XYZ file of C-alpha atoms in Angstrom:
711
model
C -129.847 52.058 -148.675
C -129.834 55.428 -147.037
C -130.532 58.332 -149.280
C -128.214 61.432 -148.149
C -130.640 64.072 -149.994
C -128.449 67.405 -152.162
C -126.951 68.096 -155.033
C -125.803 64.335 -156.355
C -124.540 62.416 -158.870
C -126.266 59.460 -159.187
C -125.623 56.385 -161.719
C -121.922 58.630 -162.752
C -124.154 61.257 -163.865
C -123.083 64.517 -162.703
C -124.979 67.349 -161.432
C -123.126 70.939 -160.377
C -126.137 72.599 -159.205
C -123.455 75.359 -157.800
C -120.525 76.974 -159.761
C -116.601 76.445 -158.956
C -113.931 77.397 -161.144
C -114.857 76.103 -164.735
C -111.102 75.153 -165.304
C -111.977 72.119 -162.887
C -114.613 70.841 -164.498
C -113.021 69.213 -167.297
C -110.471 65.938 -166.613
C -107.800 66.515 -169.110
C -105.643 63.699 -169.824
C -102.185 62.736 -167.675
C -99.954 59.802 -167.328
C -100.532 57.638 -164.242
C -97.142 58.989 -162.863
C -97.834 62.479 -163.821
C -94.652 63.300 -165.971
C -97.141 64.825 -169.090
C -99.753 63.929 -171.913
C -100.542 60.222 -171.736
C -99.818 59.274 -175.601
C -103.199 58.919 -177.860
C -102.721 55.911 -180.872
C -105.640 56.021 -183.674
C -106.258 53.194 -184.924
C -104.482 53.371 -188.030
C -100.963 53.603 -186.590
C -101.790 51.398 -183.793
C -98.921 49.477 -182.805
C -99.563 45.871 -181.712
C -96.788 43.891 -178.516
C -98.157 40.284 -179.052
C -98.462 37.918 -181.512
C -98.149 37.638 -184.788
C -98.775 41.079 -185.571
C -95.990 41.991 -182.677
C -94.246 45.415 -183.971
C -96.548 45.999 -186.769
C -99.550 48.936 -187.121
C -102.561 49.547 -189.076
C -100.770 52.009 -191.334
C -97.604 49.695 -192.120
C -99.730 47.031 -193.730
C -101.557 49.465 -196.030
C -99.233 51.716 -196.898
C -97.245 48.189 -197.853
C -99.447 46.868 -199.842
C -100.925 50.092 -201.981
C -97.092 50.103 -202.891
C -97.299 46.272 -203.644
C -99.741 46.590 -205.533
C -99.085 49.132 -208.030
C -95.613 47.014 -208.185
C -97.560 44.165 -208.845
C -99.648 45.257 -212.179
C -96.566 45.129 -214.165
C -94.745 41.822 -212.643
C -97.764 40.094 -213.470
C -98.565 42.091 -216.958
C -95.263 41.038 -218.453
C -94.775 37.777 -216.688
C -94.497 34.804 -219.252
C -96.378 32.498 -217.066
C -99.314 34.751 -216.722
C -100.005 35.112 -220.079
C -99.540 32.157 -221.160
C -102.197 31.536 -218.686
C -104.615 34.182 -220.424
C -103.586 33.550 -224.019
C -101.520 36.641 -224.662
C -98.577 37.256 -225.658
C -96.901 40.512 -223.250
C -94.808 43.152 -225.051
C -91.057 42.487 -225.764
C -88.936 45.536 -225.250
C -84.933 46.279 -224.998
C -85.251 45.118 -220.787
C -88.660 44.117 -220.826
C -87.955 40.854 -219.398
C -86.113 42.048 -215.833
C -89.374 43.861 -214.854
C -89.984 40.491 -212.973
C -87.553 40.018 -211.520
C -86.175 43.815 -210.550
C -89.553 44.451 -209.282
C -90.608 41.068 -208.193
C -86.882 41.200 -205.934
C -88.787 45.038 -204.660
C -92.057 43.284 -203.340
C -90.225 40.354 -201.976
C -87.747 42.645 -199.687
C -90.424 45.299 -199.275
C -94.148 43.860 -199.612
C -92.722 40.514 -197.699
C -90.435 41.802 -194.912
C -93.056 41.469 -191.892
C -93.810 38.348 -192.964
C -89.538 37.906 -192.978
C -89.298 39.014 -189.555
C -92.415 37.495 -188.477
C -91.703 34.358 -189.687
C -87.930 34.163 -188.333
C -89.465 35.036 -185.286
C -91.662 32.106 -185.021
C -89.105 28.957 -186.479
C -86.639 31.040 -183.146
C -89.750 30.433 -180.698
C -90.459 27.193 -182.297
C -94.363 27.766 -183.073
C -94.887 28.618 -186.701
C -97.313 29.622 -187.761
C -98.522 31.973 -190.377
C -96.164 34.434 -190.296
C -93.439 31.327 -191.013
C -95.844 29.764 -194.034
C -96.037 32.682 -195.663
C -92.260 33.230 -195.869
C -91.712 29.828 -196.906
C -93.768 30.182 -200.388
C -92.738 34.117 -200.435
C -88.477 32.459 -200.157
C -89.237 28.873 -202.344
C -90.899 31.155 -205.178
C -87.963 34.312 -205.156
C -85.034 31.518 -205.024
C -86.512 29.847 -208.036
C -87.455 32.285 -210.046
C -84.429 33.950 -209.921
C -82.509 30.909 -210.740
C -85.287 30.566 -213.669
C -84.345 34.471 -214.618
C -80.963 32.574 -214.936
C -80.964 30.590 -216.056
C -79.544 28.263 -213.671
C -80.759 24.429 -214.407
C -82.689 24.538 -217.238
C -86.371 24.676 -215.072
C -88.866 26.749 -215.523
C -89.734 27.860 -212.157
C -91.308 31.551 -213.005
C -92.856 32.423 -209.832
C -92.531 36.548 -210.233
C -96.298 36.759 -210.810
C -97.368 34.298 -208.138
C -94.801 36.178 -205.606
C -96.236 39.379 -206.238
C -100.003 38.335 -205.413
C -99.152 36.214 -202.817
C -97.533 39.013 -201.200
C -100.494 41.334 -201.730
C -103.491 39.130 -200.926
C -101.413 38.550 -197.399
C -100.616 42.376 -196.917
C -104.073 43.482 -197.328
C -105.948 40.292 -195.164
C -103.051 41.019 -192.660
C -103.925 45.012 -192.652
C -107.926 43.607 -192.473
C -107.610 41.573 -189.702
C -105.572 43.940 -187.770
C -108.171 47.121 -188.281
C -110.695 44.582 -186.731
C -108.647 44.671 -183.497
C -108.815 46.238 -180.362
C -105.997 48.567 -178.371
C -104.717 47.774 -175.044
C -103.045 50.956 -174.380
C -106.537 52.832 -174.770
C -108.340 51.538 -171.708
C -105.003 52.852 -169.751
C -105.147 56.531 -171.447
C -108.333 56.456 -170.605
C -107.731 55.818 -167.024
C -105.375 58.396 -166.600
C -107.746 60.586 -168.509
C -109.914 60.122 -165.616
C -107.331 62.659 -162.884
C -107.283 66.665 -164.371
C -104.343 68.510 -165.701
C -103.751 70.463 -162.488
C -104.587 71.232 -158.973
C -105.948 73.561 -156.405
C -102.840 73.357 -153.771
C -103.340 75.567 -150.562
C -100.419 77.512 -149.306
C -99.680 80.442 -146.447
C -100.745 82.969 -148.785
C -103.683 81.870 -150.838
C -104.083 78.544 -153.111
C -101.757 78.076 -156.161
C -102.250 76.236 -159.347
C -99.752 73.153 -160.102
C -99.585 70.371 -161.699
C -100.583 66.873 -160.431
C -96.855 65.547 -160.868
C -96.008 68.379 -158.703
C -98.402 67.693 -155.779
C -96.604 65.333 -152.629
C -98.208 63.861 -150.042
C -99.106 66.033 -147.278
C -100.196 68.754 -149.605
C -103.755 70.178 -148.274
C -105.924 70.825 -152.117
C -108.835 72.725 -152.063
C -111.502 70.468 -154.400
C -113.785 72.461 -155.669
C -117.878 71.668 -156.729
C -117.688 69.717 -160.496
C -114.364 69.430 -159.821
C -112.209 65.770 -160.152
C -109.896 64.108 -157.671
C -106.684 64.740 -158.066
C -105.186 62.474 -155.965
C -106.121 60.053 -152.939
C -106.164 61.765 -149.825
C -108.771 62.497 -146.124
C -111.448 65.583 -145.799
C -110.064 67.296 -143.785
C -112.450 70.561 -144.143
C -116.177 70.565 -145.677
C -118.538 67.722 -146.713
C -119.278 67.237 -150.044
C -121.919 64.187 -151.823
C -118.616 62.165 -153.789
C -120.122 60.336 -157.280
C -118.120 57.314 -156.797
C -119.826 55.187 -160.210
C -116.417 55.081 -161.948
C -114.147 53.118 -158.806
C -117.011 51.639 -156.226
C -119.722 50.723 -158.770
C -122.360 52.181 -156.620
C -124.907 54.115 -157.840
C -125.628 56.584 -155.036
C -124.032 59.613 -154.341
C -121.549 59.599 -151.206
C -121.534 61.823 -147.915
C -117.959 62.865 -147.541
C -116.725 64.318 -144.458
C -113.663 65.525 -142.407
C -112.123 62.438 -141.878
C -113.384 60.133 -144.513
C -111.525 59.760 -147.253
C -111.648 60.191 -150.374
C -110.049 58.658 -154.643
C -108.473 60.054 -157.200
C -111.145 60.374 -160.136
C -114.309 61.044 -158.293
C -116.441 63.528 -158.601
C -117.446 66.682 -155.509
C -120.520 67.307 -156.118
C -122.266 69.522 -154.677
C -119.584 71.375 -152.405
C -116.300 72.419 -152.214
C -113.801 70.967 -149.599
C -110.243 71.292 -148.171
C -108.418 67.046 -148.838
C -105.100 66.215 -147.277
C -102.699 64.260 -150.353
C -102.255 60.645 -149.231
C -101.657 59.153 -152.558
C -100.335 59.846 -155.669
C -99.601 58.480 -158.944
C -98.325 55.207 -159.225
C -100.049 54.455 -154.892
C -103.250 55.427 -155.625
C -106.538 53.547 -155.806
C -107.198 54.491 -159.811
C -103.436 53.721 -160.598
C -104.156 50.262 -158.836
C -107.067 49.321 -161.652
C -104.696 50.723 -164.100
C -102.600 47.225 -163.179
C -104.945 45.140 -163.174
C -106.070 46.028 -166.656
C -102.850 46.068 -167.642
C -102.835 42.507 -166.403
C -105.616 40.989 -167.048
C -105.171 42.275 -171.151
C -101.608 40.476 -171.112
C -103.563 37.506 -169.955
C -105.940 37.198 -172.181
C -104.020 38.044 -174.972
C -102.068 34.809 -175.435
C -104.393 32.727 -176.686
C -103.844 31.344 -180.306
C -105.845 32.353 -183.029
C -107.776 29.846 -185.220
C -105.992 30.937 -188.488
C -102.713 30.769 -186.265
C -103.601 26.396 -185.640
C -104.392 25.805 -189.460
C -101.202 27.952 -190.938
C -98.978 25.797 -188.274
C -100.390 22.358 -189.632
C -99.645 23.606 -193.222
C -96.794 24.448 -192.256
C -95.477 21.125 -190.769
C -97.908 19.391 -193.867
C -95.885 21.370 -196.697
C -92.574 20.592 -194.744
C -92.702 16.914 -194.862
C -94.092 17.060 -198.481
C -91.887 18.523 -200.439
C -89.272 17.132 -197.462
C -90.797 13.661 -198.856
C -91.435 15.146 -202.595
C -88.017 15.311 -203.369
C -86.349 12.639 -201.644
C -89.063 10.156 -203.405
C -88.067 12.073 -207.146
C -84.470 11.937 -206.325
C -84.470 8.408 -205.852
C -85.784 7.984 -208.736
C -83.375 9.390 -210.534
C -84.595 12.503 -211.553
C -83.235 15.746 -209.408
C -84.715 18.462 -211.720
C -88.038 16.834 -211.625
C -87.285 16.662 -207.956
C -86.240 20.380 -207.469
C -88.936 21.321 -210.059
C -91.968 19.254 -208.142
C -90.110 19.893 -204.406
C -90.814 24.307 -204.960
C -94.241 23.619 -206.698
C -95.250 21.939 -203.303
C -93.379 24.597 -201.602
C -95.006 27.979 -203.194
C -98.522 26.743 -203.657
C -98.992 24.949 -199.893
C -99.140 28.306 -198.914
C -102.830 29.607 -200.456
C -104.361 32.893 -200.891
C -107.593 31.783 -199.646
C -106.422 30.619 -196.267
C -105.035 34.900 -196.512
C -108.252 35.925 -196.907
C -109.987 33.274 -195.018
C -110.273 34.678 -191.566
C -109.855 38.019 -192.307
C -113.062 38.248 -194.394
C -115.049 37.198 -192.407
C -114.372 39.312 -189.662
C -114.758 41.917 -191.536
C -118.008 41.250 -192.731
C -118.912 40.063 -189.035
C -117.892 43.567 -188.090
C -119.841 45.529 -190.040
C -122.866 43.667 -189.829
C -122.173 44.189 -186.096
C -121.797 47.631 -186.214
C -125.294 48.129 -188.524
C -126.681 45.920 -185.037
C -125.104 49.086 -183.168
C -122.156 46.125 -181.317
C -118.449 47.364 -182.401
C -116.082 44.740 -182.552
C -112.861 45.563 -181.695
C -110.868 42.317 -180.935
C -111.069 39.384 -183.375
C -110.693 37.390 -180.806
C -113.338 38.309 -178.606
C -115.519 37.261 -182.108
C -114.213 34.382 -182.134
C -114.296 33.183 -178.154
C -118.088 34.340 -177.948
C -119.794 31.350 -179.250
C -118.013 29.350 -176.432
C -119.102 31.028 -173.893
C -120.489 29.650 -170.565
C -121.948 32.452 -168.730
C -122.417 36.125 -169.034
C -121.766 38.199 -166.362
C -123.842 41.711 -166.232
C -122.670 44.839 -164.164
C -126.326 45.616 -162.295
C -125.556 50.168 -162.324
C -126.175 50.937 -166.451
C -126.402 47.700 -168.323
C -129.162 45.712 -166.885
C -130.306 48.832 -165.064
C -131.336 51.733 -166.098
C -128.723 53.601 -163.104
C -131.354 56.092 -162.323
C -133.935 56.135 -160.172
C -137.367 55.610 -160.407
C -140.283 56.000 -158.276
C -141.578 52.268 -157.617
C -144.215 52.764 -154.635
C -146.997 55.199 -153.176
C -147.714 54.708 -149.271
C -149.825 56.857 -147.396
C -151.585 56.791 -144.294
C -155.446 57.311 -143.625
C -156.907 59.765 -144.569
C -154.378 61.247 -147.319
C -155.089 60.643 -151.139
C -151.443 59.284 -152.649
C -151.701 60.667 -155.854
C -152.373 63.753 -152.934
C -148.740 62.821 -151.319
C -147.623 62.486 -154.288
C -148.135 65.837 -155.493
C -147.110 67.493 -153.023
C -144.105 65.564 -152.749
C -143.254 67.011 -156.725
C -144.185 70.810 -155.648
C -141.338 70.296 -152.963
C -138.869 68.930 -155.029
C -139.990 70.956 -158.008
C -136.661 72.951 -157.468
C -133.705 70.504 -156.580
C -131.704 68.690 -159.827
C -131.001 66.262 -157.366
C -131.902 62.602 -159.693
C -134.717 61.788 -156.579
C -136.134 64.546 -156.684
C -136.479 64.193 -161.047
C -137.557 60.837 -160.315
C -140.728 62.019 -158.305
C -141.695 64.750 -160.897
C -141.567 63.043 -163.702
C -143.509 60.069 -161.811
C -146.104 62.991 -161.209
C -146.279 65.138 -164.411
C -147.140 61.388 -166.035
C -149.698 60.037 -163.668
C -151.218 63.611 -164.889
C -151.403 65.604 -161.600
C -151.495 68.829 -161.091
C -148.495 69.848 -158.795
C -149.111 73.127 -156.949
C -146.913 75.530 -156.895
C -143.604 75.674 -154.027
C -141.912 78.739 -152.439
C -138.862 79.326 -150.167
C -137.202 75.984 -151.883
C -134.104 75.302 -148.925
C -131.304 71.823 -150.133
C -130.355 70.623 -147.077
C -127.503 68.061 -147.622
C -127.652 64.783 -146.652
C -131.046 64.812 -145.222
C -133.709 65.968 -147.848
C -135.626 69.416 -149.220
C -137.452 71.572 -147.800
C -140.252 74.426 -149.872
C -143.270 76.267 -148.517
C -146.849 75.392 -150.629
C -149.737 77.220 -149.385
C -148.654 78.607 -146.718
C -147.707 74.790 -145.356
C -144.201 73.780 -144.572
C -142.659 70.568 -146.298
C -140.194 68.470 -146.211
C -139.302 65.142 -148.459
C -135.972 63.340 -147.671
C -135.144 59.720 -145.807
C -134.062 58.521 -142.191
C -131.419 62.011 -141.481
C -134.357 63.451 -141.038
C -136.610 62.472 -139.838
C -133.904 61.677 -137.069
C -133.566 65.541 -136.944
C -137.176 66.670 -136.982
C -137.057 63.821 -134.234
C -140.457 62.711 -135.975
C -142.060 58.915 -135.349
C -142.750 56.665 -138.734
C -146.838 56.072 -138.678
C -146.778 51.875 -137.641
C -149.680 52.015 -140.737
C -146.473 52.942 -142.799
C -143.823 50.748 -141.384
C -144.424 47.567 -142.554
C -144.788 48.964 -146.421
C -141.212 51.137 -145.688
C -140.148 47.719 -144.238
C -140.093 45.706 -147.487
C -139.150 48.982 -149.399
C -135.415 48.924 -147.682
C -135.367 45.156 -147.799
C -135.048 45.096 -151.231
C -132.905 47.760 -151.476
C -135.045 50.858 -152.709
C -134.323 54.625 -151.318
C -137.161 55.679 -149.189
C -138.027 59.191 -148.636
C -140.658 60.350 -146.132
C -143.032 63.852 -146.758
C -144.074 65.519 -143.856
C -146.108 68.235 -143.095
C -145.008 70.171 -140.401
C -144.421 67.910 -137.981
C -147.009 65.167 -139.045
C -145.948 62.365 -141.750
C -148.095 61.920 -144.886
C -146.804 59.288 -146.052
C -143.495 58.071 -147.687
C -141.954 57.125 -151.633
C -139.729 54.244 -152.489
C -137.650 54.651 -155.479
C -135.380 52.351 -156.935
C -132.771 52.145 -160.083
C -135.210 51.461 -163.012
C -134.613 47.460 -164.962
C -134.270 47.621 -168.766
C -137.506 45.592 -169.931
C -134.329 44.772 -172.849
C -133.272 43.030 -169.866
C -135.764 40.299 -168.822
C -135.711 39.284 -172.903
C -131.950 38.812 -172.981
C -132.119 37.004 -169.953
C -134.218 34.514 -170.625
C -133.007 34.536 -174.654
C -129.368 34.044 -173.138
C -130.787 31.145 -171.145
C -133.324 29.368 -174.116
C -129.130 29.374 -176.105
C -127.216 27.331 -172.750
C -125.941 30.393 -171.118
C -125.748 31.150 -168.000
C -126.709 35.059 -166.588
C -124.844 36.215 -163.267
C -124.654 39.295 -161.904
C -122.231 41.397 -160.470
C -122.306 45.059 -158.574
C -121.137 47.361 -155.996
C -124.450 47.267 -154.268
C -126.085 46.439 -151.818
C -126.734 42.765 -151.474
C -130.562 43.446 -150.903
C -130.662 45.548 -154.011
C -128.768 42.652 -156.194
C -131.217 40.411 -154.878
C -134.290 42.224 -155.807
C -132.750 42.444 -159.294
C -132.108 39.076 -159.695
C -135.339 37.575 -158.290
C -136.852 40.090 -161.050
C -135.297 39.289 -164.028
C -134.733 35.318 -162.777
C -130.624 35.777 -162.904
C -128.468 32.433 -162.284
C -125.783 33.353 -159.055
C -125.771 37.265 -157.933
C -122.025 38.854 -156.913
C -123.043 41.476 -154.468
C -121.164 44.120 -152.168
C -118.279 43.897 -154.606
C -115.117 46.186 -154.553
C -112.733 47.156 -158.297
C -110.555 44.641 -157.622
C -112.734 41.832 -156.359
C -114.942 42.360 -159.390
C -111.725 40.740 -161.077
C -111.439 38.674 -159.206
C -114.418 37.043 -159.578
C -114.174 36.861 -163.097
C -111.352 34.195 -162.620
C -113.925 32.427 -159.960
C -115.651 32.082 -162.221
C -113.366 30.677 -165.037
C -111.357 29.036 -162.083
C -115.460 26.260 -162.477
C -113.864 25.552 -166.057
C -116.452 28.218 -167.158
C -115.555 30.778 -170.326
C -116.907 34.345 -169.401
C -118.587 37.196 -171.515
C -118.307 39.891 -168.645
C -120.649 43.023 -169.849
C -120.166 46.488 -167.794
C -119.717 50.661 -168.347
C -117.590 51.323 -165.505
C -114.474 52.135 -164.628
C -114.363 49.579 -161.705
C -115.720 47.355 -164.680
C -112.482 48.091 -166.365
C -110.382 45.590 -165.045
C -112.824 42.904 -165.460
C -113.306 43.285 -168.415
C -110.009 42.761 -169.849
C -109.748 39.054 -168.001
C -113.541 37.729 -169.182
C -112.944 35.963 -172.345
C -115.237 38.402 -174.064
C -115.226 41.949 -172.223
C -118.634 44.061 -173.355
C -118.426 47.507 -172.544
C -122.244 49.364 -172.945
C -121.245 52.257 -175.117
C -123.325 54.592 -172.893
C -120.291 53.866 -170.369
C -116.989 54.994 -169.270
C -114.139 55.646 -171.983
C -111.829 53.222 -169.785
C -115.079 50.678 -170.040
C -114.945 50.900 -173.942
C -111.787 50.367 -174.132
C -110.734 47.663 -171.720
C -113.280 45.346 -173.632
C -113.246 43.062 -177.098
C -116.915 44.273 -177.970
C -118.836 47.696 -177.721
C -122.414 47.931 -177.605
C -123.476 51.005 -178.992
C -126.577 51.581 -176.877
C -127.671 50.326 -173.705
C -129.698 47.519 -174.759
C -127.934 44.450 -173.092
C -129.987 41.905 -175.979
C -127.119 42.727 -177.790
C -125.003 40.506 -176.595
C -127.323 38.483 -178.019
C -126.357 39.763 -181.467
C -123.050 39.048 -180.452
C -123.449 35.350 -179.781
C -125.446 34.383 -182.425
C -123.063 36.549 -184.698
C -120.217 34.406 -183.574
C -121.817 31.049 -184.189
C -122.247 31.713 -187.582
C -119.397 33.223 -187.938
C -116.478 30.636 -186.824
C -118.804 28.496 -188.269
C -117.632 30.900 -191.924
C -114.132 30.656 -190.243
C -113.924 27.150 -190.861
C -115.803 26.120 -193.813
C -113.176 28.242 -195.618
C -110.138 26.721 -193.465
C -111.933 23.451 -194.962
C -111.835 24.639 -198.008
C -108.228 26.664 -198.261
C -106.611 23.626 -196.560
C -108.745 20.732 -198.630
C -107.186 22.439 -201.771
C -103.571 21.911 -200.134
C -104.398 18.128 -199.110
C -105.638 17.245 -202.668
C -103.088 19.844 -204.393
C -100.263 19.319 -202.724
C -99.562 15.713 -203.407
C -100.683 16.234 -207.056
C -98.235 18.966 -207.345
C -95.671 16.590 -205.608
C -96.215 13.416 -208.266
C -97.732 11.040 -206.754
C -100.074 10.770 -209.626
C -97.349 10.713 -211.812
C -96.870 7.435 -212.882
C -100.652 7.820 -214.767
C -100.037 10.938 -216.732
C -101.517 13.413 -213.392
C -98.882 16.093 -213.047
C -100.032 19.968 -211.208
C -97.865 22.109 -213.395
C -96.975 24.880 -211.679
C -98.890 26.988 -213.205
C -101.633 25.148 -212.753
C -101.234 25.195 -208.870
C -101.570 28.624 -209.295
C -104.928 28.569 -211.401
C -106.343 26.912 -208.674
C -104.757 28.849 -205.480
C -107.070 31.649 -207.395
C -109.804 29.618 -207.341
C -109.824 28.909 -203.917
C -109.401 31.879 -203.085
C -112.903 33.243 -204.803
C -114.530 30.113 -203.177
C -113.558 31.837 -200.352
C -114.513 35.417 -200.469
C -118.318 34.057 -201.823
C -118.434 32.154 -198.894
C -117.705 34.858 -196.755
C -120.154 37.073 -197.885
C -123.329 34.679 -196.735
C -122.869 36.110 -193.556
C -124.716 39.219 -194.757
C -127.913 37.166 -194.771
C -127.937 36.927 -190.651
C -130.418 38.950 -188.740
C -128.775 40.416 -185.852
C -131.322 43.116 -184.981
C -131.337 42.809 -180.966
C -135.077 43.612 -181.110
C -135.512 40.849 -183.687
C -133.183 38.290 -181.519
C -135.373 35.958 -179.405
């Protein structure tokens, strides 16, 4: 692991030691085609394109719920059936009898529109679910209520109040549900935001500021210190350390010199340079990652939710029961009873409880998770986490801190190790490089007296030089030793060889021409990672690690944490492929990462979990976001998923169990014994079922999810 020493960015942290163009330091937001601002959608107006909510926004469900609720109050209050249930007589005045049918009709067409359209789509595709079940119930209730209102056939099927409550509660349930869903578009917008709005193109008379969309392949651009690359290209003049961690996952910066390729979205951390553009727009590596994210998100959105499967079962059950009921009562010679029994069956086949069973659990689970530092963005992530077979952790910034830490000190005979470290800290004290800061922090942490240094010089790609007590002291890597033609003392060779084998950065401390010793620095493993790995394995879940770092670096971390499987030196596209490889073995994968290079894999996995301190793209690509950097929060997600799934099933069993009992009674299977479920009684049982489901969901609040307490 070679140490290229200057003013760098390590682990995705930008260190702008030189002052360039301020405008170049703040990335803007553009579409990947370079055609202007990318659309931004907030949670309230997010439009989904998959599943039962296709074309529906959170705001639409919210607005329809509140207006329908206002209209439902007088419908319920003036309903004769509801008045009979509560034992009061609705006020009577000219036109009062038309309040329920008129407002109920508005509720049916306005509040019920999403369900009617969704039900029609499910009918066309032959995949019945919640939308078709709701549409069937409210349509039957609407027609039956109008037949009763108009006095046709003498039926007593006044379901206006039940229609109003059913539509309103279902709107509420879908509003709650959609607020828990994540945005697929957000990840693509965040990727586009990694590109700056403008570029500095070199012309025959100087430079000009142009929009990124105006760049063409073959143009030469000036990239200043601290600026992001607006396009892919090749360095033609100058050299600089590039922070490529968001693309490659490698925590160290990379020195790019004339002839080397550079990638859109990466950062020149310490120097300005000239670059010839080789790819723009859809041809850039960043656009390729964007396409991977889109494809992976599309593939992970096809699963059917648990509530939809239950709704499909109830639809077939209710439709079949309705047909059998009508035929049976007709054969018995009672057509009016056949109509009344059939209508009652079809209306109560869609219980309020089913509409709230899943959304309530999701809402409470989301709240409980947030208190534990876990943001659930996608309901399917919550359902899937309990089935995960392997958790695939990105190394840098997830299992490790993403920043270097002093590991070992070795000194030649006659040199005190603490004195060597103090000397190295003095030479590095004026450097902003992460390795320099780690050395200084280690010296201070040990309480060492660090001498004053003067004449500090940063040697790009080699190290630093400073004058300490009249002595010229250098600290740097292999390039510095080669430049000085200095030989590493044999007594240090064994130690430094072992350090390099495990992927540590090795810096030598040189006094004049004499090598006094060496220090090793490594990406520090988070203390919480050990507990997280052990606890996951205790739960029967395998732990794997994936990284763009060298194999020896990955092997050292994996050995320290007792990780089951390691994927090293993996490029962005291959991270996505590694997730697919695990899935091809029949394993369900949860991916935990924090960088742009992780975003396709996060989207491809059954559950994508982003570290909150990571990039916006990783956060948007994931179904779950950890607010902090504690990997033990993954355990909270596992426990919450298992507990919430149990509650979902309990609620669905209650909701569907009510139907399995109530529908046959409404159909009149016990009519011979004088037991017949009236429409009013069915509505009361429906409400009771809703209350039971709501109380059962509240029990989730007692679940302990603090990551520090999860073992």
